[in-house]
Coordinates of N, CA and C and ligand atoms in Angstrom, one line a residue:
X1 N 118.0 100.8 89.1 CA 116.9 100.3 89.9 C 117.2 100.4 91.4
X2 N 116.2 101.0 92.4 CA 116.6 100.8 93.4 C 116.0 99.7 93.8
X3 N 116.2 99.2 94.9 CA 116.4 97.7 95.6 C 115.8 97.9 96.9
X4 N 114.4 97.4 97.1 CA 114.0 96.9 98.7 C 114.3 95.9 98.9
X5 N 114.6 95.7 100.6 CA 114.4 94.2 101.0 C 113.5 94.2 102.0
X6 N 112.5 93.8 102.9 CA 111.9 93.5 103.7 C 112.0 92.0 104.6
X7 N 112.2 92.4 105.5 CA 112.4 91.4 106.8 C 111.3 91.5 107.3
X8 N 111.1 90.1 107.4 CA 109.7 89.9 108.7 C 109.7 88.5 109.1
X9 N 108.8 88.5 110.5 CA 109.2 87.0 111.3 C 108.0 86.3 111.5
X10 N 106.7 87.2 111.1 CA 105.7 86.3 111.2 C 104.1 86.6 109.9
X11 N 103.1 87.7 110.4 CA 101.9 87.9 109.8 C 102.6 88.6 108.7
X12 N 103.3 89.8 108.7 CA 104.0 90.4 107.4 C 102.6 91.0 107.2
X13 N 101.6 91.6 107.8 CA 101.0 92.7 107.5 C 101.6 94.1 106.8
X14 N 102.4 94.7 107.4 CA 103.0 96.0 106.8 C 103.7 95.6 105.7
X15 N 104.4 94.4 105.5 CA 104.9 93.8 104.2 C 104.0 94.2 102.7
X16 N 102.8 93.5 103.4 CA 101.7 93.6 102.2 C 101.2 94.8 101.9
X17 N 101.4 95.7 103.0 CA 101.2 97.1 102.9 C 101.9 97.6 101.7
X18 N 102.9 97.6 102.1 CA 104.0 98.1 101.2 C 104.0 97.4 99.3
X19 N 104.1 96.1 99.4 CA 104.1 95.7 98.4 C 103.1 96.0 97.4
X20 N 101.4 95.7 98.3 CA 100.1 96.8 97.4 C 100.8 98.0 97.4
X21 N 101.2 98.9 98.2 CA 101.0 100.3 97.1 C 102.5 100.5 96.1
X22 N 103.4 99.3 95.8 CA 104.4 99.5 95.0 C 103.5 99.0 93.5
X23 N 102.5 98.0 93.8 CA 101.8 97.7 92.5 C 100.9 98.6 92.1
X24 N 100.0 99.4 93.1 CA 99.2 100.7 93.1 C 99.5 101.5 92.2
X25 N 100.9 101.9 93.2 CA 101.4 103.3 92.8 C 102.5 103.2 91.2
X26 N 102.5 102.0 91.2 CA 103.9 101.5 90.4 C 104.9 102.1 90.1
X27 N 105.5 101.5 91.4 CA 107.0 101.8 92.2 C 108.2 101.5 90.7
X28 N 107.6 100.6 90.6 CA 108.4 100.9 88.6 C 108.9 101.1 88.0
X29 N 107.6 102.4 87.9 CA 108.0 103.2 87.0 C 108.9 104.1 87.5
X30 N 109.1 104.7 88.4 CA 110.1 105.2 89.3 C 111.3 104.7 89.9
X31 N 111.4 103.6 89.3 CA 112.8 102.6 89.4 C 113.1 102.1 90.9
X32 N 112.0 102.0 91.4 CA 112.0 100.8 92.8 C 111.5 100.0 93.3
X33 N 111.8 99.1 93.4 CA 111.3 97.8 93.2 C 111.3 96.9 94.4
X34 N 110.4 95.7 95.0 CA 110.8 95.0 96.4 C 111.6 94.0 95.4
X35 N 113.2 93.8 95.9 CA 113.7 92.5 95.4 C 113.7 91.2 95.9
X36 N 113.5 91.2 97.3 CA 112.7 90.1 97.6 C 111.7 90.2 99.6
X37 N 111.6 89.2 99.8 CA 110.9 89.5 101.2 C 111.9 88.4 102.4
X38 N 112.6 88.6 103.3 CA 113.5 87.5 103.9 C 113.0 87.3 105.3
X39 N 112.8 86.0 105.3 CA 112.0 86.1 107.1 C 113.3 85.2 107.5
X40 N 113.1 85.1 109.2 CA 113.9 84.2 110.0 C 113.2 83.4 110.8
X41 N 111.8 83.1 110.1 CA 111.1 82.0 110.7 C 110.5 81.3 109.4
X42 N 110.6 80.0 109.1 CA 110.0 79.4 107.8 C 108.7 79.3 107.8
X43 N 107.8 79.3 109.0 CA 106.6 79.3 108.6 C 105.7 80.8 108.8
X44 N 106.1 82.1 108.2 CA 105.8 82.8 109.2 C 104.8 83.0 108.0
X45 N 103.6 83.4 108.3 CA 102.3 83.6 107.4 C 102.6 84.7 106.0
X46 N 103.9 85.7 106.0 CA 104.3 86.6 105.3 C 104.8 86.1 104.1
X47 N 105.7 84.5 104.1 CA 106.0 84.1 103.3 C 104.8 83.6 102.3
X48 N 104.0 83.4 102.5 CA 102.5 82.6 101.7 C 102.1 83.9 100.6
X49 N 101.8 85.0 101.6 CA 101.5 86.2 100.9 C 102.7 86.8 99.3
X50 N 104.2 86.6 100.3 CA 104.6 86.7 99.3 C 104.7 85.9 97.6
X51 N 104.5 84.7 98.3 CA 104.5 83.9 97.1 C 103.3 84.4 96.3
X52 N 101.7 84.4 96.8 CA 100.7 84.9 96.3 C 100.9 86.1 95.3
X53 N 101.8 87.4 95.6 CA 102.2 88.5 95.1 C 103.4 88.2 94.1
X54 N 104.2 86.9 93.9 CA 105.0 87.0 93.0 C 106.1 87.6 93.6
X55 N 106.7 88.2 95.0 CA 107.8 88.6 95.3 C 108.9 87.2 95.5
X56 N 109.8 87.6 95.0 CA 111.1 86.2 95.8 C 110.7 86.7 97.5
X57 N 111.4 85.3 97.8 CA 111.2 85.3 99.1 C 112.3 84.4 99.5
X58 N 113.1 84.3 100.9 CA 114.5 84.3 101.1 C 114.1 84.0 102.3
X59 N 114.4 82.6 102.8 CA 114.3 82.2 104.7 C 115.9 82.1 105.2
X60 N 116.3 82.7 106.0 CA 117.4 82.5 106.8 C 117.3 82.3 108.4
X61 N 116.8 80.9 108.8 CA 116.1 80.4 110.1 C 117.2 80.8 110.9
X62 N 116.8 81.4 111.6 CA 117.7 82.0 112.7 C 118.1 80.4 113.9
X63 N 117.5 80.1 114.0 CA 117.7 78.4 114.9 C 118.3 77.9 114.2
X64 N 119.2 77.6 112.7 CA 120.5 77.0 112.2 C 120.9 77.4 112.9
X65 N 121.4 78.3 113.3 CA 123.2 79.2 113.5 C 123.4 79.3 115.1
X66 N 124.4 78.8 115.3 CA 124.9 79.2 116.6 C 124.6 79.9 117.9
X67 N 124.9 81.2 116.8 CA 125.3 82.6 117.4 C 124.4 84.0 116.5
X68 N 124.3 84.9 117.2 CA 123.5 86.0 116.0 C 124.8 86.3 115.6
X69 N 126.3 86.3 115.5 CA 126.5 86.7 114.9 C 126.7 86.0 113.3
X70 N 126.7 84.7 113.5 CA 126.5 84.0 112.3 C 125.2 83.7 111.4
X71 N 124.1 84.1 112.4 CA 123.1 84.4 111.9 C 123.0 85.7 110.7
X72 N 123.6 86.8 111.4 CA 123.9 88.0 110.5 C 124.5 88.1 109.6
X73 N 125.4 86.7 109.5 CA 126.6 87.3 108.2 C 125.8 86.2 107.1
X74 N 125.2 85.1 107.9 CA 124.0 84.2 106.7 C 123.0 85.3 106.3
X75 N 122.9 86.4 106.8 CA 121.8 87.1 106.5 C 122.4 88.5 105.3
X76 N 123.4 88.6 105.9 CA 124.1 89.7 105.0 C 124.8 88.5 103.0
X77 N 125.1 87.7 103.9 CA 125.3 86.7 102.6 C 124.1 86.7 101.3
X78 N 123.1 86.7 101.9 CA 122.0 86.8 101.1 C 121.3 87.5 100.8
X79 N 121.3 89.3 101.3 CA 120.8 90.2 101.0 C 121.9 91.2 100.2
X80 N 123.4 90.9 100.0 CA 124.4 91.6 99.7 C 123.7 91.5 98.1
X81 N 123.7 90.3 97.8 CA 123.8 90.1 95.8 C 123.0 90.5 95.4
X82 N 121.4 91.1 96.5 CA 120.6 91.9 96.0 C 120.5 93.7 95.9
X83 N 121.9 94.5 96.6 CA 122.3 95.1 96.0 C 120.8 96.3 96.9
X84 N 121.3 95.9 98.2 CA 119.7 97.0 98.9 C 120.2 98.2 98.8
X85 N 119.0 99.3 98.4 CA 119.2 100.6 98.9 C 118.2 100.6 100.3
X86 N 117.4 100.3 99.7 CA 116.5 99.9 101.5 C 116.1 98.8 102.3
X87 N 116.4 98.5 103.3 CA 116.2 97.5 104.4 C 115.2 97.9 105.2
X88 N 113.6 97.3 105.1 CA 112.5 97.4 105.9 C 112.5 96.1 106.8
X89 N 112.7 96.9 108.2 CA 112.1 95.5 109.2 C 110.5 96.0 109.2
X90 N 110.0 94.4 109.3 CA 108.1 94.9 109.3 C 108.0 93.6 110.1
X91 N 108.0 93.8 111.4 CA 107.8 92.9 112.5 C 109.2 92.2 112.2
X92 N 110.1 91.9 112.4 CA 111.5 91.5 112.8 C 111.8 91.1 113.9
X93 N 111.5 90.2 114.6 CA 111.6 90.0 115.8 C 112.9 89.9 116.2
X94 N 114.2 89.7 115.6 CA 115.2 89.4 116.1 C 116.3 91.1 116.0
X95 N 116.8 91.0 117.4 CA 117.6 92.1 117.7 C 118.7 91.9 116.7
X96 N 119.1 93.0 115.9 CA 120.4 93.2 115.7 C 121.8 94.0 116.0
X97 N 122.7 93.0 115.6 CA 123.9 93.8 116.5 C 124.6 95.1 115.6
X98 N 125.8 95.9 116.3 CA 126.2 96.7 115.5 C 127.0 96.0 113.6
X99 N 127.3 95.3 113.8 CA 128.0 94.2 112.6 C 126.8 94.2 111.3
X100 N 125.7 94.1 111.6 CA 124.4 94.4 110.6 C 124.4 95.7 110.4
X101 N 123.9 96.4 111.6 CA 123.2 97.4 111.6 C 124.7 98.3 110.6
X102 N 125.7 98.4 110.8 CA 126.8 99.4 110.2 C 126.9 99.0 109.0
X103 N 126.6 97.4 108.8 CA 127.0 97.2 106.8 C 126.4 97.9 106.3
X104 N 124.8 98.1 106.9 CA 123.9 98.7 106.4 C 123.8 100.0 106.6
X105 N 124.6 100.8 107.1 CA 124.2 102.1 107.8 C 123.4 102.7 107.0
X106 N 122.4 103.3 107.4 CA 121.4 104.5 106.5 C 120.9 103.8 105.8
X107 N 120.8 102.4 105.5 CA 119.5 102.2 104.9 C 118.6 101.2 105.5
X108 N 118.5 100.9 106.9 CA 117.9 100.6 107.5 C 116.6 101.1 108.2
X109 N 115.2 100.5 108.0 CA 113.9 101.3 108.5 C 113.5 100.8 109.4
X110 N 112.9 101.1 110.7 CA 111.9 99.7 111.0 C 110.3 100.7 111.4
X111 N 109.7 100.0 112.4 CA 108.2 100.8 112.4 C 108.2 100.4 114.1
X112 N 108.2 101.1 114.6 CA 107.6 100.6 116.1 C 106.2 101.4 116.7
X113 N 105.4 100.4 117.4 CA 104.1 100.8 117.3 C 104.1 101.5 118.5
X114 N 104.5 102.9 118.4 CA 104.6 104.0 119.7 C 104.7 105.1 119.3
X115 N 104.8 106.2 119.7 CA 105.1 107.3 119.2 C 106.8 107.7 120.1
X116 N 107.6 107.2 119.3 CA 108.9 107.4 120.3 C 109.1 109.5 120.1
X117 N 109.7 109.4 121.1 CA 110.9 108.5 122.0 C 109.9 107.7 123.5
X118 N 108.4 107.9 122.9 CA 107.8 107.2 123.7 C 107.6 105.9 124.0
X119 N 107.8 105.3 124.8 CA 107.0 103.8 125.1 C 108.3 102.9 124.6
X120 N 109.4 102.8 123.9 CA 110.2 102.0 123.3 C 110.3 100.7 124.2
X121 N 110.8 99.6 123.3 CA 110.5 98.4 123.9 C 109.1 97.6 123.3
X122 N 108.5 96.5 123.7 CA 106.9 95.6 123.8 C 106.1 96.1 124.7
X123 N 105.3 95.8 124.5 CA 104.0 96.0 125.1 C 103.3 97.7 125.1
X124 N 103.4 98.2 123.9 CA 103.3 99.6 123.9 C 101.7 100.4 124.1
X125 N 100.7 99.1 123.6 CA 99.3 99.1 123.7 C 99.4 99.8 125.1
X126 N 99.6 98.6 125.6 CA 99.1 98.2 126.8 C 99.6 99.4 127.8
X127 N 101.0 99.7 127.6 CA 101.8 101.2 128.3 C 100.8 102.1 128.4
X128 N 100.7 102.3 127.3 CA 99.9 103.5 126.9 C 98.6 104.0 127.6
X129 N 97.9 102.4 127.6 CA 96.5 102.7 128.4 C 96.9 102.9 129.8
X130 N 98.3 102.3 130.2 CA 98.1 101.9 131.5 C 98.8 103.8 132.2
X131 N 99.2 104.1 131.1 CA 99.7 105.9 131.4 C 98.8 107.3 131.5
X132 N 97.5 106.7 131.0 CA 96.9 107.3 130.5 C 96.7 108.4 129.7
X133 N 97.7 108.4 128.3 CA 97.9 109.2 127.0 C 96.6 109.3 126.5
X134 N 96.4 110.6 125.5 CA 95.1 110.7 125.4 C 95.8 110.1 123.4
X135 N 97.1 110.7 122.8 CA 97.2 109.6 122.0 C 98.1 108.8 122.1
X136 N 98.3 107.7 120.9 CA 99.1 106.8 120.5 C 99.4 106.8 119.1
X137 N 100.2 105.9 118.4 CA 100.3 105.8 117.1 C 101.3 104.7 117.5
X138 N 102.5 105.1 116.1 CA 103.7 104.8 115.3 C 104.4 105.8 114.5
X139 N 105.8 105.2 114.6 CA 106.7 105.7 114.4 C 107.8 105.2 113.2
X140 N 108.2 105.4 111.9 CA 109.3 105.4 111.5 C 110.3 105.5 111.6
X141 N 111.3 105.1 111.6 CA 112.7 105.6 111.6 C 113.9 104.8 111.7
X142 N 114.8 105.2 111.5 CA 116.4 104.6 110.8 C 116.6 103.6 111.8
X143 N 117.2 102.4 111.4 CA 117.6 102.1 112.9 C 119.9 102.4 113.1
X144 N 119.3 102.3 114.1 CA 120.6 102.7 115.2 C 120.9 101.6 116.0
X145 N 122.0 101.2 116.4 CA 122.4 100.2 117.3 C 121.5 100.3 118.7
X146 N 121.1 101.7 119.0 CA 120.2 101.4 120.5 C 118.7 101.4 119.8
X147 N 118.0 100.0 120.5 CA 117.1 100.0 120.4 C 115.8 100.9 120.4
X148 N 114.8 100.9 119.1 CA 114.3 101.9 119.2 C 114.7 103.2 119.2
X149 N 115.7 103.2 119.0 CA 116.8 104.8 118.6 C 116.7 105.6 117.9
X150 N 116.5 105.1 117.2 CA 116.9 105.8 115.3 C 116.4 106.9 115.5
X151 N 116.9 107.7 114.4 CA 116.7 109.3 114.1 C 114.9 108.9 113.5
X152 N 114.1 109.4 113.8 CA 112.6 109.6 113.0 C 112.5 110.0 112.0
X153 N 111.9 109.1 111.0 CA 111.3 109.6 109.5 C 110.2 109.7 109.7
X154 N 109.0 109.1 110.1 CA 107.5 109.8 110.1 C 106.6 109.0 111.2
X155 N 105.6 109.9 111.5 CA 104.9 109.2 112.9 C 103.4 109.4 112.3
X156 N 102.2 108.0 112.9 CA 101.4 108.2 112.9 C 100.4 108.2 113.7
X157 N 99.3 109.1 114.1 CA 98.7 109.4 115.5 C 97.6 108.5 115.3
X158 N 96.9 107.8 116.5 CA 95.8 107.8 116.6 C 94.9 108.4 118.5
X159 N 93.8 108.0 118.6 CA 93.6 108.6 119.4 C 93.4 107.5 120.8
X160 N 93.6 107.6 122.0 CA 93.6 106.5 123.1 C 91.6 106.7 123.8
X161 N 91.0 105.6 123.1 CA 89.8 105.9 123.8 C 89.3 105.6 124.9
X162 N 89.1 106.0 125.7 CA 88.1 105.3 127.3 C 87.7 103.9 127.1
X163 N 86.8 103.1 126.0 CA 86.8 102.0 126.1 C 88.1 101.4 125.8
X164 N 89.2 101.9 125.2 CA 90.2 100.7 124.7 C 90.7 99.8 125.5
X165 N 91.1 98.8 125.0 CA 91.8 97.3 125.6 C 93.6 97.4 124.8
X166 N 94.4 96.9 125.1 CA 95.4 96.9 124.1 C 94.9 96.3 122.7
X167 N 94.3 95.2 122.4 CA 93.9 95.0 121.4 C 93.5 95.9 120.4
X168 N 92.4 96.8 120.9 CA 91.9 97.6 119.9 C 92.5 98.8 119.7
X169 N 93.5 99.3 120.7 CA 94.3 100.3 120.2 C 95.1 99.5 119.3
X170 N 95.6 98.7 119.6 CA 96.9 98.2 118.6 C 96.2 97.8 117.3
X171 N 94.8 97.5 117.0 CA 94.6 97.2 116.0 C 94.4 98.9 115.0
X172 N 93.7 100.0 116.0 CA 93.6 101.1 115.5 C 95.0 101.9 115.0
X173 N 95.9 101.7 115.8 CA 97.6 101.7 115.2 C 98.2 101.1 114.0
X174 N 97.5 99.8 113.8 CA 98.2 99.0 112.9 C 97.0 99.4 111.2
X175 N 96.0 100.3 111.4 CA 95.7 100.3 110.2 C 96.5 101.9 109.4
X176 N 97.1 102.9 110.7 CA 98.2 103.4 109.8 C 99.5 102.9 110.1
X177 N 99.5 102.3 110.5 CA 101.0 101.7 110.1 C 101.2 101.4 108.6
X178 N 100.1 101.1 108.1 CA 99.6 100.4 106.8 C 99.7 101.6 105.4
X179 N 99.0 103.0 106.1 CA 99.5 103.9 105.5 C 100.8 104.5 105.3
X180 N 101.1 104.7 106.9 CA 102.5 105.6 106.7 C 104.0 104.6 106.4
X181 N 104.0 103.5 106.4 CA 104.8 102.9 106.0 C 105.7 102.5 104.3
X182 N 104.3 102.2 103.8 CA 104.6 102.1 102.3 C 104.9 104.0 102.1
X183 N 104.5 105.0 102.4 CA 105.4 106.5 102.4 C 106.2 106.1 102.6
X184 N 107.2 105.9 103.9 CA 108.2 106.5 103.8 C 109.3 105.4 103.1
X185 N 108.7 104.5 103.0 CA 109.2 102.8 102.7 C 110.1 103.9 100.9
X186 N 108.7 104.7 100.1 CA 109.2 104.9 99.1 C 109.7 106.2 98.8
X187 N 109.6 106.9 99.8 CA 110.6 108.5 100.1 C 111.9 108.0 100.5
X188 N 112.5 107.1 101.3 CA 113.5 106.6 101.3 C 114.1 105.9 99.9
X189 N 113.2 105.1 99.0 CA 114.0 104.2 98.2 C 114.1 105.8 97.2
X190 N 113.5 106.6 97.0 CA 113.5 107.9 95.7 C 114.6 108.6 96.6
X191 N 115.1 108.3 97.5 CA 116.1 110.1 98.1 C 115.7 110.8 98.6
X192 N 114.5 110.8 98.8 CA 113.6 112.0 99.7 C 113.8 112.2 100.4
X193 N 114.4 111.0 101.6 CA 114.1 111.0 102.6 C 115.6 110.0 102.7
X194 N 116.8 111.2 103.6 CA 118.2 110.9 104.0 C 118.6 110.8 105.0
X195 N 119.2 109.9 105.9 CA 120.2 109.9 107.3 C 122.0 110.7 106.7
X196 N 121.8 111.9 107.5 CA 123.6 112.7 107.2 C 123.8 112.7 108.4
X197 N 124.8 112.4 109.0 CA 125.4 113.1 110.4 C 124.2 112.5 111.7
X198 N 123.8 111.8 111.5 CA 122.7 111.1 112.2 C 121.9 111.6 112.5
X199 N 120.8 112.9 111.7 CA 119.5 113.4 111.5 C 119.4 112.9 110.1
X200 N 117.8 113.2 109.9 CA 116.7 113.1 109.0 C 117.0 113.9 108.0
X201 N 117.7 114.4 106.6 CA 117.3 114.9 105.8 C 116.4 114.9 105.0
X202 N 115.2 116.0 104.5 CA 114.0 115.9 103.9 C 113.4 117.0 103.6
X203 N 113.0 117.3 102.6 CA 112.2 118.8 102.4 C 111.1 119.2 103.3
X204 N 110.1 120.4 103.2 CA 108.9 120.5 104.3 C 107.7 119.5 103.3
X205 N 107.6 119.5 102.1 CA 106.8 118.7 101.7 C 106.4 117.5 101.6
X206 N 107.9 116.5 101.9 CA 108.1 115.2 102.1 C 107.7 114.9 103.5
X207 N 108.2 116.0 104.6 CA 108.0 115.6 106.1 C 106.6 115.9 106.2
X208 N 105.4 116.6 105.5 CA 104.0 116.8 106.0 C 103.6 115.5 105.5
X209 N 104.3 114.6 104.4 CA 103.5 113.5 104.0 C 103.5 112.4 104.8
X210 N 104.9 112.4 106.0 CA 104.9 111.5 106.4 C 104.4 111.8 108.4
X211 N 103.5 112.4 107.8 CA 103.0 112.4 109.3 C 101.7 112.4 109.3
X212 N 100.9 111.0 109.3 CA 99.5 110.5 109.3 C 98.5 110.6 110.7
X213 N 97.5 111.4 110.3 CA 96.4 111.1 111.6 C 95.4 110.2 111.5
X214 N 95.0 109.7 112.2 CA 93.7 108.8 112.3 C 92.6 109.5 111.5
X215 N 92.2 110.8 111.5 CA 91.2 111.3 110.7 C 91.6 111.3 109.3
X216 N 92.5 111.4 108.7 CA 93.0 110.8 107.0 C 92.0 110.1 106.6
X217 N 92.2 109.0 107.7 CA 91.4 107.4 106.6 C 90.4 106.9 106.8
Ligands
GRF301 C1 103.6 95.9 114.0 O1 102.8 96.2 115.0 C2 104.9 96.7 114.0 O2 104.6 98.0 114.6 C3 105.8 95.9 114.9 O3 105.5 94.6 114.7 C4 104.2 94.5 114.1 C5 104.4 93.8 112.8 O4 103.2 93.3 112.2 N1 107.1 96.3 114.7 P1 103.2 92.7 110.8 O5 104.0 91.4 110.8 O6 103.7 93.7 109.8 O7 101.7 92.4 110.5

């Protein structure tokens, strides 16, 4: 069986993404499974959903601990017994250091709402309009000790319109984030989709899947 874990700190939108298309698609039967959902905030709206869905669900409040680095090894404490092949951050608010990111090397995901190596960092909406890009989207990919780094697993476009506000771009972002996520969430947990030598390994048929336009959906 392979093993997800998902991290999140607050709405856990893309969480639920993922989790509907593993009951959809039935991730299952294909031997991958979410083994639980772990936030670092106790009230974060993601946890309710999980319960609703029947996922375990795992709080490691980041305001117990000290230090992040004691934070991380409470965090590694309780994702170790579950035996991850993949680690989804889906809104994660909290930086991590090299001490996580290397236990985990290569199977760490996150989603940042840009099209890197563009815009990295917050406030990406808002960059974007204020750059005047004609698109935008999101991005998949490994994470790496530098922020927003990671080698790219799959990106999703949409388009920057004349009326937009950051709101409505970000909300027009966030309905593929919804798609292209649960992809690569499960080309990663099948093998499809590998970190060797710090690139992307993947055939041409897995990399067309993971690259979503706004016209798809
Ligand atoms: C998304 O916009 C994602 O790109 C960013 O954080 C947000 C998470 O939203 N990394 P949700 O908690 O999954 O709804």
């Amino acid at each position: 069986m392979k093993n997800i874990v998902i991290l999140i700190s607050g709405r856990g939108s893309n969480f639920v993404s993922i989790a509907q298309a593993a009951q959809r698609e039935n991730w299952l039967a294909d031997g991958v499974r979410i083994a639980a959902v772990l936030s670092n905030r106790p009230g974060a709206a993601g946890l309710e959903r999980a319960r609703e869905m029947g996922i375990d669900s795992i709080v490691v409040d980041h305001k117990l601990y000290a230090t992040r680095e004691e934070f991380e090894e409470a965090m590694i404490a309780a994702i170790d017994p579950l035996k991850p092949d993949v680690i989804v951050l889906a809104g994660f608010m909290r930086v991590l250091t090299a001490r996580f990111v290397d236990h985990y090397a290569g199977r760490i995901l996150n989603i940042h709402p840009a099209l890197l190596p563009l815009f990295k960092g917050l406030d990406t909406h808002e960059r974007a309009i204020a750059a005047g890009v004609r698109v935008h989207g999101c991005t998949v990919h490994y994470v790496s000790t530098e922020l927003d780094g990671g080698a790219i697993i799959g990106q999703a476009v949409v388009p920057v319109l004349p009326g937009d506000d950051p709101d409505r771009l970000a909300h027009r972002g966030l309905k593929l984030e919804h798609v292209l996520y649960p992809r690569c969430v499960r080309a990663a947990a099948l093998g499809k989709v590998r970190l060797e030598g710090g690139r992307v390994k993947m055939d041409d048929e897995t990399a067309a899947s993971l690259v979503v336009m706004s016209n798809e959906i």
